[in-house]
XYZ file of C-alpha atoms in Angstrom:
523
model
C -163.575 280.394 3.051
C -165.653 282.313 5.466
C -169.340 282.288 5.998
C -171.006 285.665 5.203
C -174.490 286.921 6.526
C -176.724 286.077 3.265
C -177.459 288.362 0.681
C -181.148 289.749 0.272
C -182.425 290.136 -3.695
C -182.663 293.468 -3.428
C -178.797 293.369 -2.285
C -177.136 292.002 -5.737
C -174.703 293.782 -7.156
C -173.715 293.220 -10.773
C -170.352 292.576 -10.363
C -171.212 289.664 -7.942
C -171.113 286.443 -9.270
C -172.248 283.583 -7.564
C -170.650 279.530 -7.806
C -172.968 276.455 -6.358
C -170.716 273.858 -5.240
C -172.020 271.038 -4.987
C -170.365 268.007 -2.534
C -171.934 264.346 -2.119
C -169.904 262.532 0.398
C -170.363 259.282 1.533
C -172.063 260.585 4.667
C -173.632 263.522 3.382
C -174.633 265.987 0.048
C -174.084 269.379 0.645
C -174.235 272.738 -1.438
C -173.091 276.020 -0.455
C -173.428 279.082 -2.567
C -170.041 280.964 -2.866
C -169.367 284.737 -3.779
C -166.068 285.897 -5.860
C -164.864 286.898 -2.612
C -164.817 283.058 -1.777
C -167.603 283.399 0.891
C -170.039 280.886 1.655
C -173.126 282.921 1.558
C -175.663 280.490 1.823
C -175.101 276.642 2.657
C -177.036 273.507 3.190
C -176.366 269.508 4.380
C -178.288 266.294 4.203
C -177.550 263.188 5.301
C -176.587 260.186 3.194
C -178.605 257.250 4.365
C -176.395 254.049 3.995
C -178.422 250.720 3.812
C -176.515 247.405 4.865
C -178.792 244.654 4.215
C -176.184 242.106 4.758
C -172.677 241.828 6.331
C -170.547 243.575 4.075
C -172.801 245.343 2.306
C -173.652 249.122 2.149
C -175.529 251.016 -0.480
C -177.255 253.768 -1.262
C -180.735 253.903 -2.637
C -180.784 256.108 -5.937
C -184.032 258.279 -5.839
C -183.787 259.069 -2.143
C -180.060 260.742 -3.128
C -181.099 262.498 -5.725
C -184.445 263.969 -3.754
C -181.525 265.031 -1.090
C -179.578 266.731 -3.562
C -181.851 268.565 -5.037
C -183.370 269.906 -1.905
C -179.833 270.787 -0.180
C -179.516 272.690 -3.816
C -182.565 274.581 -2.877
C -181.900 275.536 0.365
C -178.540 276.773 -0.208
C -179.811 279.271 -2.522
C -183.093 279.940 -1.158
C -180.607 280.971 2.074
C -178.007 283.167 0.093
C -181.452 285.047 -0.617
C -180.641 284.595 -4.595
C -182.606 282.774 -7.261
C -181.338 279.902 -9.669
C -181.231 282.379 -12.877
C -178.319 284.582 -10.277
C -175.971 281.411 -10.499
C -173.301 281.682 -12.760
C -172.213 278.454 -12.711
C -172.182 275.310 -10.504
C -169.041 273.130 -9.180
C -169.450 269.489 -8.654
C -167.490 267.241 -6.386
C -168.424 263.399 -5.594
C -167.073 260.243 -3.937
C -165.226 258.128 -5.955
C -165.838 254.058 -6.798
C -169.256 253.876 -6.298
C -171.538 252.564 -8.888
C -175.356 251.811 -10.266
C -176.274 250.232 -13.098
C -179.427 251.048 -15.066
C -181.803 250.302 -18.539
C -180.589 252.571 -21.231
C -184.032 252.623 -23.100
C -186.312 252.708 -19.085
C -183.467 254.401 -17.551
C -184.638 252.492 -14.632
C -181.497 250.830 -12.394
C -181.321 247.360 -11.719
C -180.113 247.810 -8.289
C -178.960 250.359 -5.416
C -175.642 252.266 -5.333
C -173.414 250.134 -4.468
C -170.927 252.091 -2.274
C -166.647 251.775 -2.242
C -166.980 250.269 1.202
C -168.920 246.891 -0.024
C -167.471 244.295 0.393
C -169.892 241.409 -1.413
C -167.281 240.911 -4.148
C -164.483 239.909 -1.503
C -164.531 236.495 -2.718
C -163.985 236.984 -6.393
C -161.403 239.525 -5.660
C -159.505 236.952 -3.381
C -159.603 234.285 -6.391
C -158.686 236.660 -8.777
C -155.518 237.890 -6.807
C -154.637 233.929 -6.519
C -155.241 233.160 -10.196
C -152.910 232.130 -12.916
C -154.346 234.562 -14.809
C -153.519 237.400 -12.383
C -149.767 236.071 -11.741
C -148.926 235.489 -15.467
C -150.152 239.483 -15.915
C -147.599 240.451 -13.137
C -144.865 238.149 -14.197
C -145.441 239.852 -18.252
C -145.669 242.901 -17.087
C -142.609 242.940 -14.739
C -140.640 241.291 -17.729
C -141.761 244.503 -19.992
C -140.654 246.755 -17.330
C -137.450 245.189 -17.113
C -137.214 245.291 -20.962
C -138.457 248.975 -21.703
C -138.204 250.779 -18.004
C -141.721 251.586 -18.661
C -143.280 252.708 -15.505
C -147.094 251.553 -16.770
C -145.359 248.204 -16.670
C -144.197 248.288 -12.979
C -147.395 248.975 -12.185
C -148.659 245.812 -13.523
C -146.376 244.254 -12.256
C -147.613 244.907 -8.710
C -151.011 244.940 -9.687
C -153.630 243.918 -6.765
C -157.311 243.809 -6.869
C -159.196 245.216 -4.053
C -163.004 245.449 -3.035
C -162.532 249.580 -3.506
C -162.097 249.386 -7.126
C -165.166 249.263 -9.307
C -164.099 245.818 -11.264
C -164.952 243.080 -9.362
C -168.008 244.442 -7.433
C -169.512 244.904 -11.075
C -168.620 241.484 -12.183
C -170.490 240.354 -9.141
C -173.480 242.769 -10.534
C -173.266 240.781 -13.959
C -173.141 237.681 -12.271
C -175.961 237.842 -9.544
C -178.448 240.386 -10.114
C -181.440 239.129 -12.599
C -181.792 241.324 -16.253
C -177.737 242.641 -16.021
C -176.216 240.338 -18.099
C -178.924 239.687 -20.470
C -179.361 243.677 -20.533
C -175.753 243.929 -21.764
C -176.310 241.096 -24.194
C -178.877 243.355 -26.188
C -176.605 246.451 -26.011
C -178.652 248.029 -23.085
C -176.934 248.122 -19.762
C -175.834 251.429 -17.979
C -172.837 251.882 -16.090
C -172.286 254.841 -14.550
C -170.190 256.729 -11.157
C -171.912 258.595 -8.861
C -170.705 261.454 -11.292
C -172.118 259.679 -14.052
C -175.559 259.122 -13.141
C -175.789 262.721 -11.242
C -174.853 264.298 -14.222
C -178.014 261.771 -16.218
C -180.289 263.218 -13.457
C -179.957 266.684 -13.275
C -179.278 267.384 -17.413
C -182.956 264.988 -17.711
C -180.697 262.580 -19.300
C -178.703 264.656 -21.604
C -175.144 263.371 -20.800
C -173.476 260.179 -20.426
C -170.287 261.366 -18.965
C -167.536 260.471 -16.781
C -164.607 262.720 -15.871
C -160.773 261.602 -15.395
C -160.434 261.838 -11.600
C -164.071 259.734 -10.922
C -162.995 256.979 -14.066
C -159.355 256.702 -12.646
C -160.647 255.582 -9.429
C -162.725 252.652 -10.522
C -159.676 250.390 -11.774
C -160.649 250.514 -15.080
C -159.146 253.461 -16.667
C -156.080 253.326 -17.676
C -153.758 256.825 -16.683
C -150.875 256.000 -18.603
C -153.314 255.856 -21.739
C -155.613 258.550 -20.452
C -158.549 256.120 -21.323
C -160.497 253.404 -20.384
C -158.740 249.717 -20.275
C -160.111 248.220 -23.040
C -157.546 244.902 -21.746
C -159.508 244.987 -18.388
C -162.732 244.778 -20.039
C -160.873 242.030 -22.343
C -159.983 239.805 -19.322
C -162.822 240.611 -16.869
C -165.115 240.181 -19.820
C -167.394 243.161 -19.192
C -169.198 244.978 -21.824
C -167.604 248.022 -23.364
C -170.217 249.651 -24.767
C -171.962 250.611 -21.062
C -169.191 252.963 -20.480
C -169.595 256.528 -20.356
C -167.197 259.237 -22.778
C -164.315 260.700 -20.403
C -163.787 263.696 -20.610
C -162.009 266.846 -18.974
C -163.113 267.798 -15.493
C -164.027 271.020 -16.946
C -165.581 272.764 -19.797
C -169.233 272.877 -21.338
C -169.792 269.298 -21.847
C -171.208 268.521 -18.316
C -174.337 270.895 -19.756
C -177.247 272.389 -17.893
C -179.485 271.702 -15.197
C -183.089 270.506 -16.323
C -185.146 274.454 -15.698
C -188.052 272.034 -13.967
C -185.423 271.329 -10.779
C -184.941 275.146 -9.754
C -186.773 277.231 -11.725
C -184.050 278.003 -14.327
C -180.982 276.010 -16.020
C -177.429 276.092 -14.023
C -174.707 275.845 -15.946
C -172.391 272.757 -15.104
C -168.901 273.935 -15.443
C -166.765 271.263 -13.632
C -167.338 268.033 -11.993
C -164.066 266.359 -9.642
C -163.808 263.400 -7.544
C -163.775 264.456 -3.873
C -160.162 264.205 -3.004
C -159.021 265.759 -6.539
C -161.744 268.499 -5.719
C -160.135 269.078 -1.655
C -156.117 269.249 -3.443
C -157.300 271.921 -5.580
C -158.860 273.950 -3.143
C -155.896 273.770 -0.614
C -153.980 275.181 -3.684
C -151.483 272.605 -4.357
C -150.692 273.617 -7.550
C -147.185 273.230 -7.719
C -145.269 269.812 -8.048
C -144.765 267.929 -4.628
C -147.723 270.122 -2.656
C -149.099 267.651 -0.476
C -152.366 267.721 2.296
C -153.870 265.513 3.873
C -158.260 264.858 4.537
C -158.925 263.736 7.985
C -163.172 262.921 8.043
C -164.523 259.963 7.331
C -161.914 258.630 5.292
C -158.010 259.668 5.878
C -156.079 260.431 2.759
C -152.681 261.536 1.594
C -152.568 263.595 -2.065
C -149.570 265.070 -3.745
C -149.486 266.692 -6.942
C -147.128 264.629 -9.314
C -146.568 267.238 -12.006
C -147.306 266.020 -15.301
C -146.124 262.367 -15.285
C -148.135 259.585 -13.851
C -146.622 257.902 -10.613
C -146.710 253.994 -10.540
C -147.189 253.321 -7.111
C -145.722 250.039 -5.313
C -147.859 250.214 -2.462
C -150.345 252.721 -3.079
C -153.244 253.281 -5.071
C -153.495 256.428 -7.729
C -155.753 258.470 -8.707
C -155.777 260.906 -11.661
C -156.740 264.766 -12.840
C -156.771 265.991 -15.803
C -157.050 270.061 -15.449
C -153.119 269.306 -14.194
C -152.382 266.013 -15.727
C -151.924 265.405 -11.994
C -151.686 262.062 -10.021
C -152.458 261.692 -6.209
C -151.765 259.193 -4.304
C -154.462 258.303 -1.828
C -155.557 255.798 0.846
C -158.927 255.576 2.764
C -159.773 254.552 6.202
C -163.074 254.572 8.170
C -161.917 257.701 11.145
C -162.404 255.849 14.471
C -162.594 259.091 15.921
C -166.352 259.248 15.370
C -166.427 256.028 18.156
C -165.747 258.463 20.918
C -168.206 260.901 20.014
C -170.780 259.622 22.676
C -167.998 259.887 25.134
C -166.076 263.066 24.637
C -168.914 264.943 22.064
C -168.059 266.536 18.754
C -165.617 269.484 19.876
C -162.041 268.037 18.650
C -160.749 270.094 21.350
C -162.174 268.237 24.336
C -161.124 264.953 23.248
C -157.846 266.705 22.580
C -158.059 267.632 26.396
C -158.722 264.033 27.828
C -156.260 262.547 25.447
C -153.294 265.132 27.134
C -154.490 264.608 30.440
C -152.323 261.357 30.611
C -148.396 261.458 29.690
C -148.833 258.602 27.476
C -151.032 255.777 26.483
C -150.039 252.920 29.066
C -148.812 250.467 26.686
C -152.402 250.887 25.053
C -152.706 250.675 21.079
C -155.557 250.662 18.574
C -156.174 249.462 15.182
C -158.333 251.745 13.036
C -159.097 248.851 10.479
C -163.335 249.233 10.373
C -163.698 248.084 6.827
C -160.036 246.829 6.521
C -156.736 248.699 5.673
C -155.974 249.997 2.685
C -151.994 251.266 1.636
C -149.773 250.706 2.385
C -151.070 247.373 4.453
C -153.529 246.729 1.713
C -155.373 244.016 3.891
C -159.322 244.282 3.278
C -159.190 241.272 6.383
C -157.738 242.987 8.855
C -159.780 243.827 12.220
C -160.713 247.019 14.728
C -159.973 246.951 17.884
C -157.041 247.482 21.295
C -154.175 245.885 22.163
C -152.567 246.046 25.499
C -154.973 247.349 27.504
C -154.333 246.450 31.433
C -155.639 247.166 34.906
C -154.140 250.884 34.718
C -155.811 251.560 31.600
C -158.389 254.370 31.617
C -160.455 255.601 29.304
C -157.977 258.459 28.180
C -155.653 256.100 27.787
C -158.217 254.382 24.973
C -158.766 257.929 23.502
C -155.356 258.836 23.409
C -154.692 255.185 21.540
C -157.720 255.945 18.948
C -156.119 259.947 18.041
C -152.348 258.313 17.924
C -153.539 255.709 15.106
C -155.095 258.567 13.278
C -151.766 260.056 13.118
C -149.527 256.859 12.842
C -151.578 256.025 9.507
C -150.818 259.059 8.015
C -147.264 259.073 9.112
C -147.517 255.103 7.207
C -148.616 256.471 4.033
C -145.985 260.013 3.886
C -143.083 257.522 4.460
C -144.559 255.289 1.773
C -144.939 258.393 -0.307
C -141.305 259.783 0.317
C -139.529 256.416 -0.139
C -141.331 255.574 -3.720
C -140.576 259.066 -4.940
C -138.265 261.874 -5.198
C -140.391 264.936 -4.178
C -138.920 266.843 -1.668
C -142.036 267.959 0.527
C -141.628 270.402 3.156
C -145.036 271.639 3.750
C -148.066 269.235 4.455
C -151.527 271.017 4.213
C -154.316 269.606 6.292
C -158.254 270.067 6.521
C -161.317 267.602 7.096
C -163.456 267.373 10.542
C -160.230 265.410 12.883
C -157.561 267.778 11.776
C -159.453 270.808 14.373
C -157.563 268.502 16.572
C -154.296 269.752 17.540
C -152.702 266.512 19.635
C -153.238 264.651 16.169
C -151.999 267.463 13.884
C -149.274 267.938 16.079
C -148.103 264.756 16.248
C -148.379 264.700 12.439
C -145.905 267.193 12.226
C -143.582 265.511 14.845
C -143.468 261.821 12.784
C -143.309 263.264 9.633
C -140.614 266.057 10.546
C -142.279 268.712 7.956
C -144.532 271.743 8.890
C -147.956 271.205 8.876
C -150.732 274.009 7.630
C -154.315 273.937 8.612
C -157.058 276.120 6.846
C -159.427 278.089 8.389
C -161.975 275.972 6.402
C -161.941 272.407 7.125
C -164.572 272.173 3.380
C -162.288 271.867 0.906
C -163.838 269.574 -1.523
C -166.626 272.295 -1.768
C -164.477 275.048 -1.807
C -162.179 272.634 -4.600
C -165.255 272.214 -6.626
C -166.383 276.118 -6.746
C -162.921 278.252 -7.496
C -162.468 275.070 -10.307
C -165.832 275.664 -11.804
C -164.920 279.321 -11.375
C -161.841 279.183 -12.697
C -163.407 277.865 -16.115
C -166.144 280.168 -16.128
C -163.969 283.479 -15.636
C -164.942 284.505 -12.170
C -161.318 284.343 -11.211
C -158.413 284.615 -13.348
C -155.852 282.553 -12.565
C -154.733 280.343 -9.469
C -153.131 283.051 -8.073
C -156.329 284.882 -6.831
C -157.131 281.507 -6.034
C -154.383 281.274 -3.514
C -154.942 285.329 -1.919
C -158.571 283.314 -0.980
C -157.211 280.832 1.266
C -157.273 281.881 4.844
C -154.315 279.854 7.016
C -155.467 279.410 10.764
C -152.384 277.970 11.578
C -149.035 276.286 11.171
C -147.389 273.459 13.541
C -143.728 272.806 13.457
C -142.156 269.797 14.132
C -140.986 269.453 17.762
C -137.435 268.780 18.317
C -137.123 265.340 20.755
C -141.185 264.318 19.966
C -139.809 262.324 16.455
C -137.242 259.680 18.949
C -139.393 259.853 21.522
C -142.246 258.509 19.799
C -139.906 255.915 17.780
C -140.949 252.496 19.711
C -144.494 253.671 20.381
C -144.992 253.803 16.727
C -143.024 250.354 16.135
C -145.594 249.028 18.515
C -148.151 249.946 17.006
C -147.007 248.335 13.689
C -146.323 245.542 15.339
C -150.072 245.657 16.981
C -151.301 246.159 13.123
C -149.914 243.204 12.124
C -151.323 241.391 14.988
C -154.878 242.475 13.686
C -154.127 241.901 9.818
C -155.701 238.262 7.997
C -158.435 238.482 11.306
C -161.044 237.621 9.240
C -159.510 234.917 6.819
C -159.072 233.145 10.042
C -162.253 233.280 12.342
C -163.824 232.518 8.634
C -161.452 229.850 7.823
């Protein structure tokens, strides 16, 4: 996807036809207007401002989103020179397992977004994961499993709450913030995604919608079923009737845009979670394509085929344009920590980080709001091990770009050893993968060939061929594929793999140093 110069009015042609993608992120919302060329023509960013008004807390206040999203909506096509009536149709990607609640006859929320890294509900999900109630569901379920070799079983009977689901953070909401529960009483309360509500906001309250990919990450759908949980809401006892209609993650029922916002309606032809939205716009189409995000999260995604996976040590998230299943994991990137020192260019920390043979015995744990799969430990700590009187600071750098790497390499051999695909080609984009040193050494760990795009936005380019897929502006997904634009390939070095063998083992060994931290300075 490259960037164009923007098209004047007077410039259209009438074969052109134009996709807004739309992509809110948990650090920013941004739109870019994209040709049937695949050409950003016209782009625009916002940040998201993140409130933390207590440890362990971080949200997102609802109106001042929305007044960014509309505005990066303007600007992108004010700056492709087009108007709102020369959009054919508009692509939507979000982040997944965030949530707001709200008054179905005010339609005024009861609180702020509360985001997928809050943590207020760490409590209740520790209690629940040490209930009776919790280990008589995985001792049934692994009795099914043994009984019918049902693979919806095995996953319950592995089953482990965690603060990134949905569930608990909304019993909290029921339990603790004034009008909820008595709201659901009368048959009033709200529930909605970020999807959800966005979809409430810009229709003028229209739809009440979720898609697949945004329900299956709150840990209340179930994918096996292709519907909500109606057990969860059973043994969590949270009202059913708040709950929005899934449905496909593309077609007409995601409507139009309210004329008021931008002068005429936009029609909504697809709406994806973020990392669903970033696998279909690196093309993995075919059974066992994998990639890789490296921004503010890390994540590992495979396409599954048409049978849902029932990870061990994982968690899964679903599409339904494939009937696909990805398995994913999130991190906060510590690379953003050296930013002050080395600046933004992924190529200069790249340079101070190769300007020492190795790290001197140096090692650092990337755990800023805990690790997720395959460690699964919401406790765990940030921070270096080893560090000695010959340490220098490219010694910490080169510590903070190997963990970036040795977390990936975790969750592929996690990925290979629960499954049978065969995967020999590992596509990667997000902000951290324009840096070689960790690409490379990607490629070395995992022993596969690694492929970055030219475009490092792929949950924007994702959302826009997807919505133009469904709206006719390309055919079939292979046009799709002659629009991606490869800027380059890195092969697994022979001797790096052996070599590299008891750094990594050290710095497994330095995780588990770091894991329970909090349990016990809290204990």
């Amino acid at each position: 996807m490259e960037s164009g110069d923007a098209l004047s009015g007077k410039q259209l042609d009438s074969r052109n036809k134009f996709v807004a993608s739309l992509d809110i992120g948990t650090t920013s919302v941004r739109c870019h207007i994209i040709n049937n060329k695949g050409e950003t023509i016209g782009d625009s960013s916002e940040q998201v401002i993140l409130h933390c008004p207590s440890y362990g807390r971080v949200e997102i206040e609802p109106d001042t989103l929305f007044d960014s999203i509309v505005q990066v909506i303007k600007n992108a096509i004010k700056e492709a020179g087009l108007k709102a009536s020369d959009i054919t149709v508009m692509g939507i990607s979000c982040q997944r397992g965030t949530f707001i609640t709200w008054n179905k006859t005010t339609g005024q929320p009861y609180h702020n977004f509360i985001t997928w890294q809050d943590l207020r509900a760490d409590s209740l999900v520790q209690q629940w994961n040490k209930s009776m109630t919790m280990k008589a569901l995985r001792m049934g379920s692994k009795c099914l499993h043994l009984i019918t070799r049902n693979r919806r079983f095995l996953a319950g009977s592995v089953l482990q709450l965690m603060n990134a689901q949905v569930t608990l953070r909304l019993l909290w909401v029921l339990q603790n913030v004034t009008g909820v529960r008595e709201a659901a009483d009368r048959g009033e309360l709200m529930f909605g995604t970020v999807d959800t509500w966005l979809l409430r906001r810009l229709t003028g309250g229209d739809v009440f919608v979720t898609e697949v990919s945004c329900a299956s990450a709150t840990g209340l759908f179930d994918p096996f079923t292709m519907a909500w949980a109606d057990w969860a809401f059973a043994l969590f006892k949270l009202p059913r009737s708040m709950m929005p209609a899934v449905c496909d993650s593309s077609g007409d029922h995601f409507g139009h845009t309210d004329p008021c916002l931008f002068g005429a309606p936009i029609h909504i032809a697809s709406l994806l979670s973020d990392q669903s939205a970033s696998l279909f716009g690196s093309c993995c189409f075919q059974e066992g394509d994998a990639k890789v995000t490296i921004g503010t999260g890390s994540f590992l995604n495979v396409n599954t085929g048409r049978k849902p996976h029932a990870s061990i040590a994982g968690t899964f998230l679903l599409s339904s344009y494939f009937t696909l299943l990805f398995f994913s994991t999130c991190q906060n990137c510590p690379y953003l920590i050296f930013t002050g020192y080395v600046g933004n260019d992924p190529s200069e920390s790249q340079k101070i980080a190769t300007s020492v043979p190795d790290n001197d015995g140096v090692y650092f744990v990337p755990a800023f709001s805990g690790l997720q799969a395959p460690v699964n430990d919401d406790k765990s700590a940030a921070g270096f091990l080893g560090v000695k009187r010959t340490t220098r600071p490219p010694h910490f750098l080169r510590a903070v770009l190997e963990s970036i790497a040795f977390r990936i390499v975790e969750m592929h051999s996690c990925l290979v050893g629960e499954t049978s695909y065969k995967i020999d080609k590992i596509r990667v984009d997000g902000g951290v993968s324009r840096n070689d040193f960790i690409v490379q050494l990607i490629s070395d760990l995992t022993n596969t060939t690694v492929e970055r795009a030219k475009s490092s936005e792929m949950s924007v380019l994702g959302a826009a061929t997807f919505a133009g897929l469904a709206a006719g502006i390309w055919k079939d997904q292979n046009e799709l594929k002659a629009l991606r634009k490869v800027d380059r390939e890195f092969e697994p070095r022979k001797d790096t793999a052996s070599e590299y063998a008891s750094v990594f083992n050290n710095w497994k060994k330095a995780v588990g140093r770091f894991t329970g931290w909090y349990a016990q300075e809290t204990a």
